[in-house]
Structures are given as structure tokens and as C-alpha cells.
Amino acid sequence: MTVVPAQQSGGGGGTSGLYDVLELVLDRGLVIDAFVRVSLVGIEILKIDVRVVVASVDTYLRFAEACNRLDLEAGPHRSPGLPDLVGEMTESGARGKSKGALTGAAQTISEAFNQARDEGQAEPKRTRRSAPSRRKEEQE
Amino acid sequence: MTSTYIYGIASAEHPSLPDGMGGIGEPARKVRLVKEGSLAAIVSEAPEDLRPKRRDLLAHQSVLSEAGGGGPVLPMRFGSLAPDDKAVAAVLAERADHYQERLSSLDGKVEYNVKAQHDEEAVLHRVMAEDAEVRTLTEANRQAGGGTYEERLRLGELVVSAVQAREAADATELQGLLEPAADAVSTGPESSGWLANLSFLVDRGQAEHFLAAIEHVRHSRPHLDLTVNGPLPPYSFVEPGPAEPAGTE
């Protein structure tokens, strides 16, 4: 059964996840004390596999590994102004999507750092939510 | 005995209430109206053993979206049950002034929910660019073929704390960037693990302005991954009032 809520057609504001709305339906909205509310025990839909970064040994190791994979040259080549680099490239690459902008940014930065040896690390591990509308894969 | 499920409250004058639409339940219960004075409650029969199932949550949302398209509606939180229609009418009668006031103050307004997370790779680039110690450690570890367990742990801890600091800073910044384009802001439920979960009350006529502000953030803050949902019924602004929504400073 597919229900297409009306707001999806008129939004124009971006990716629409029903997931993202349902928490509001469950947690916000008018409550009238004269009425009973159904029990929310056993909610199945709020298993959102997104996480904020939590401090744990596993996370530390994962991030250390991610930094290695990132393979930016440190030290003398530090970027003087990452946001500027990003700003410059948004015109060419971004087309309004953050991921697009990111891709370009990463490339720009790589160039700036004269990065040579990242052939093998094409696919950054996506531990974040697998967004349904991942835009184009980064070109490596 | 069947109880009455309440979706929302609107003015009895509302031009396009979803009378007859399919609501919650399997099969879908028919949506109808309980009118009392100047108000109308959007209701349906409640299925036995109503639970917060995905299908029902969506139905609740769909009915409200449909109703909200034609005029102001006060959305109920999912799962509100009255013993019968008479009990619903009694509440409408008893609190008519209050609901009328809320309806008129939310007239023409919709909610946009904005969630942000970091794009991991981008935020790491950023942390790397901003933090000399992280760069040094990363480089040292790389030259040592990855580094010892302790060294990796130390780097990771440093990076995590830098990323966490960024999460907090970016959440504050995001709110500051979008707030001027909205009438009110409300911090969303925290449980779902976004670095920011913000709901904005936006005048329909100003929606483009608000969405332009979103686009601006997307361009200027590419390390933020924004998920925008709206226009929605003003779930986060029905109480206590748009002037002082829950969760604002």
C-alpha cells in the first residue's frame, strides 16, 4: 500500500523521507488530555540507522582509519581556507546538492594537496545513512 | 464498542476537509467530521487494537496533509482516541476559544523540518584542515604504516572530539542561518541522532524564501547533509504557540 502524502508534491525543498516526518507525527502535535492515546510500545518505524558520532573505542579506530584513507597531506600543505575552495567550486560542480558540492570540494582539495597515491581508496566507507538519493558516485 | 480516532481540529468553515477520505486501519476507516459550533474535528472510527504501525502513521499524516492544503488545521499527535463522537464534540465546545485562537495564529503557516548530518568525508577534510595536531598525527601514523593500536586510538579520539565539536557548532550555526527566514523555530525530537533536527514555522507565502535559505546553506556548507521535509502540518507549533515554541531559547 502506498500512501503519498500531499506534502511531497508541493515541497520542492528536498529529499523527502517519510521516516523523517513520522517522528513528528509521534512526538509532536496536539495532545488533549481528555482523550486516551494508544500505547507507543513496539514502534517499528523509528529505527533510524543514523548516528551522531559517539565516543567509543570502535569509533576512534574507525575515524583513525578514515583519516588514513582520506590521505590528505598534513603539515606544510595545510589548506589555508577550505571554505573558500569549496565556495569556488560550487558553481561548477554542485548544482545545489550538497553531495555534488562535496565531491567537487574533495577533488579540489586533493589537487591543492597534490595528492598522488589515492588510487586504491576509491570507495569511502559509507557508515552513514544510505540516502535513497545518493547522487552520482564520486569520480575517482 | 468502537472509539473515535481524532486526526485534527479545523474551523467548521474550512473549505476542503477530507470528508470521506481513507484513514487509519486495514481496511482504511472512512474519515468524517464531528462539528460543534465553529469547529470541526477530523475523525474516523478507530480500529480495534490500534498500534503505531507504519501504515497507520502514514494515513494519519496523509489525512492531515490533505486537510492542511485547504486551510489551517491543528494536527493531533498520532493515536488520540475518544470514547465516542460526543466526547469529541464536548472537548470542541469546552475549548472552542483556545482552538480558534490557535487556528487563526497558524493560518497560512506550514512547518518545515530540517535535519542535518555531517557528510563524513567532508567533515574529516574540514577537521584535517583546521587542526594541526590531527594532521601531524595522521601523517605520523601513515608513515608508520598505520600506526600502533595506541596511536590509532589516540588519533581517533582526537578526531572524534573535533568532529563532535563541529556537530555542536554546526547545529547552532544552522539554526542561526535559517531562523531569520522563518516565523518560529522548534527543536525537534532528539532521539534520532542527527546533529540538528529543527522545525521551522514558515508562512506559505514565504516558503520560497525559506527554501532559498536552505539552498544557500547547502552551497556554502557542503559538509552538511540537509534533509528537508515540508510543507507539513504545523505539528511542532500547535502548543503552546508560535511565539514561544517548545525548545527555543
Short mmCIF file of C-alpha atoms in Angstrom, two decimals, chain B residues 2-176:
data_model
loop_
_atom_site.label_atom_id
_atom_site.label_comp_id
_atom_site.label_asym_id
_atom_site.label_seq_id
_atom_site.Cartn_x
_atom_site.Cartn_y
_atom_site.Cartn_z
CA THR B 2 -15.77 1.41 18.87
CA SER B 3 -13.97 4.54 19.87
CA THR B 4 -13.33 7.61 17.78
CA TYR B 5 -9.91 8.42 16.38
CA ILE B 6 -9.04 12.11 16.04
CA TYR B 7 -6.73 13.41 13.31
CA GLY B 8 -7.01 17.11 13.83
CA ILE B 9 -9.13 20.14 14.51
CA ALA B 10 -10.14 22.77 12.00
CA SER B 11 -12.65 25.52 11.56
CA ALA B 12 -16.10 24.34 10.56
CA GLU B 13 -15.74 26.86 7.74
CA HIS B 14 -12.67 25.11 6.37
CA PRO B 15 -13.43 24.71 2.67
CA SER B 16 -11.92 21.31 1.94
CA LEU B 17 -11.84 18.95 4.85
CA PRO B 18 -11.09 15.39 3.78
CA ASP B 19 -14.54 14.07 4.48
CA GLY B 20 -14.79 10.54 3.09
CA MET B 21 -11.07 10.01 2.57
CA GLY B 22 -9.48 6.76 3.69
CA GLY B 23 -7.90 6.97 7.10
CA ILE B 24 -6.20 4.61 9.50
CA GLY B 25 -6.96 0.93 9.77
CA GLU B 26 -6.96 -2.05 7.46
CA PRO B 27 -9.26 -1.70 5.63
CA ALA B 28 -8.99 2.07 5.84
CA ARG B 29 -11.67 3.65 8.02
CA LYS B 30 -13.57 6.43 6.40
CA VAL B 31 -12.71 9.92 7.55
CA ARG B 32 -15.63 12.04 8.71
CA LEU B 33 -16.25 15.24 10.61
CA VAL B 34 -17.58 15.97 14.04
CA LYS B 35 -18.83 19.54 14.02
CA GLU B 36 -19.50 21.57 17.09
CA GLY B 37 -20.15 25.28 16.90
CA SER B 38 -17.48 26.95 14.81
CA LEU B 39 -15.12 23.97 14.94
CA ALA B 40 -14.83 20.63 13.23
CA ALA B 41 -12.82 17.62 14.32
CA ILE B 42 -11.50 15.34 11.61
CA VAL B 43 -12.14 11.82 12.87
CA SER B 44 -12.75 8.25 11.89
CA GLU B 45 -13.70 5.09 13.62
CA ALA B 46 -10.74 3.64 15.47
CA PRO B 47 -9.70 0.12 14.55
CA GLU B 48 -9.53 -2.37 17.37
CA ASP B 49 -6.05 -2.72 18.79
CA LEU B 50 -4.72 0.37 17.12
CA ARG B 51 -0.94 0.36 17.18
CA PRO B 52 1.58 2.80 15.79
CA LYS B 53 2.11 0.87 12.62
CA ARG B 54 3.80 2.46 9.70
CA ARG B 55 0.72 2.25 7.57
CA ASP B 56 -1.41 3.99 10.16
CA LEU B 57 1.13 6.68 10.85
CA LEU B 58 1.24 7.46 7.17
CA ALA B 59 -2.53 7.53 6.97
CA HIS B 60 -2.67 9.97 9.86
CA GLN B 61 -0.14 12.18 8.11
CA SER B 62 -1.90 11.92 4.75
CA VAL B 63 -5.26 12.95 6.14
CA LEU B 64 -3.67 15.96 7.80
CA SER B 65 -1.68 16.93 4.75
CA GLU B 66 -4.78 16.78 2.68
CA ALA B 67 -6.72 18.89 5.15
CA GLY B 68 -3.87 21.34 5.63
CA GLY B 69 -3.82 22.13 1.94
CA GLY B 70 -7.12 23.96 2.17
CA GLY B 71 -6.79 25.89 5.38
CA PRO B 72 -5.40 25.78 8.89
CA VAL B 73 -5.65 22.56 10.83
CA LEU B 74 -4.37 21.72 14.28
CA PRO B 75 -2.74 18.32 13.84
CA MET B 76 -3.21 15.86 16.65
CA ARG B 77 -0.36 13.70 17.76
CA PHE B 78 -0.80 10.17 16.46
CA GLY B 79 -3.03 7.89 18.47
CA SER B 80 -5.63 10.09 20.14
CA LEU B 81 -8.80 8.22 20.97
CA ALA B 82 -12.08 9.43 22.37
CA PRO B 83 -14.78 7.09 23.64
CA ASP B 84 -17.21 8.38 21.03
CA ASP B 85 -18.13 11.35 18.85
CA LYS B 86 -19.98 13.00 21.68
CA ALA B 87 -16.83 13.18 23.75
CA VAL B 88 -15.04 14.84 20.83
CA ALA B 89 -17.80 17.41 20.44
CA ALA B 90 -17.68 18.11 24.15
CA VAL B 91 -13.97 18.93 24.00
CA LEU B 92 -14.51 21.19 21.00
CA ALA B 93 -17.24 23.04 22.83
CA GLU B 94 -15.31 23.34 26.03
CA ARG B 95 -12.11 24.71 24.45
CA ALA B 96 -13.53 26.48 21.43
CA ASP B 97 -11.85 29.79 22.13
CA HIS B 98 -8.46 28.26 22.59
CA TYR B 99 -8.61 26.24 19.39
CA GLN B 100 -9.96 29.18 17.44
CA GLU B 101 -7.08 31.26 18.63
CA ARG B 102 -4.55 28.60 17.65
CA LEU B 103 -6.16 28.16 14.26
CA SER B 104 -6.08 31.83 13.47
CA SER B 105 -2.49 32.23 14.58
CA LEU B 106 -1.40 29.29 12.43
CA ASP B 107 -3.43 30.36 9.43
CA GLY B 108 -1.31 30.26 6.31
CA LYS B 109 1.65 28.71 8.10
CA VAL B 110 3.34 25.42 7.50
CA GLU B 111 6.12 23.51 9.15
CA TYR B 112 9.41 22.61 7.53
CA ASN B 113 11.52 20.07 9.30
CA VAL B 114 15.22 20.25 8.64
CA LYS B 115 17.66 17.60 9.71
CA ALA B 116 21.37 17.83 9.30
CA GLN B 117 24.13 15.34 9.46
CA HIS B 118 27.73 15.60 8.56
CA ASP B 119 28.97 14.17 5.40
CA GLU B 120 31.70 12.16 6.98
CA GLU B 121 34.33 12.58 4.36
CA ALA B 122 33.76 16.29 4.04
CA VAL B 123 33.82 16.90 7.74
CA LEU B 124 37.04 14.94 8.05
CA HIS B 125 38.60 17.09 5.39
CA ARG B 126 37.48 20.07 7.34
CA VAL B 127 38.79 18.84 10.66
CA MET B 128 42.04 17.97 8.98
CA ALA B 129 42.33 21.42 7.52
CA GLU B 130 41.58 23.12 10.80
CA ASP B 131 43.54 21.05 13.25
CA ALA B 132 47.29 20.84 13.02
CA GLU B 133 47.59 18.13 15.61
CA VAL B 134 45.24 15.87 13.70
CA ARG B 135 47.24 16.40 10.57
CA THR B 136 50.50 15.67 12.30
CA LEU B 137 49.23 12.53 13.92
CA THR B 138 47.65 11.29 10.74
CA GLU B 139 50.85 11.81 8.86
CA ALA B 140 52.90 10.10 11.56
CA ASN B 141 50.58 7.13 11.60
CA ARG B 142 50.63 6.84 7.87
CA GLN B 143 54.38 6.84 7.76
CA ALA B 144 54.40 4.18 10.41
CA GLY B 145 52.23 2.01 8.21
CA GLY B 146 49.03 2.87 10.04
CA GLY B 147 50.44 3.26 13.49
CA THR B 148 50.15 1.13 16.57
CA TYR B 149 46.84 0.39 18.19
CA GLU B 150 47.51 3.08 20.78
CA GLU B 151 48.48 5.62 18.16
CA ARG B 152 45.39 4.95 16.10
CA LEU B 153 43.28 5.18 19.19
CA ARG B 154 44.82 8.50 20.08
CA LEU B 155 44.27 9.90 16.60
CA GLY B 156 40.75 8.61 16.51
CA GLU B 157 39.93 10.13 19.86
CA LEU B 158 41.26 13.45 18.75
CA VAL B 159 39.31 13.34 15.51
CA VAL B 160 36.11 12.27 17.21
CA SER B 161 36.29 15.11 19.66
CA ALA B 162 36.95 17.56 16.84
CA VAL B 163 34.01 16.19 14.86
CA GLN B 164 31.77 16.36 17.91
CA ALA B 165 32.74 19.96 18.44
CA ARG B 166 31.86 20.60 14.81
CA GLU B 167 28.49 18.92 15.27
CA ALA B 168 27.59 21.26 18.07
CA ALA B 169 28.93 24.33 16.32
CA ASP B 170 27.24 23.46 13.05
CA ALA B 171 23.91 22.85 14.75
CA THR B 172 23.99 26.29 16.29
CA GLU B 173 25.14 27.87 13.09
CA LEU B 174 22.49 26.15 11.02
CA GLN B 175 19.73 27.39 13.27
CA GLY B 176 21.15 30.89 13.10
#
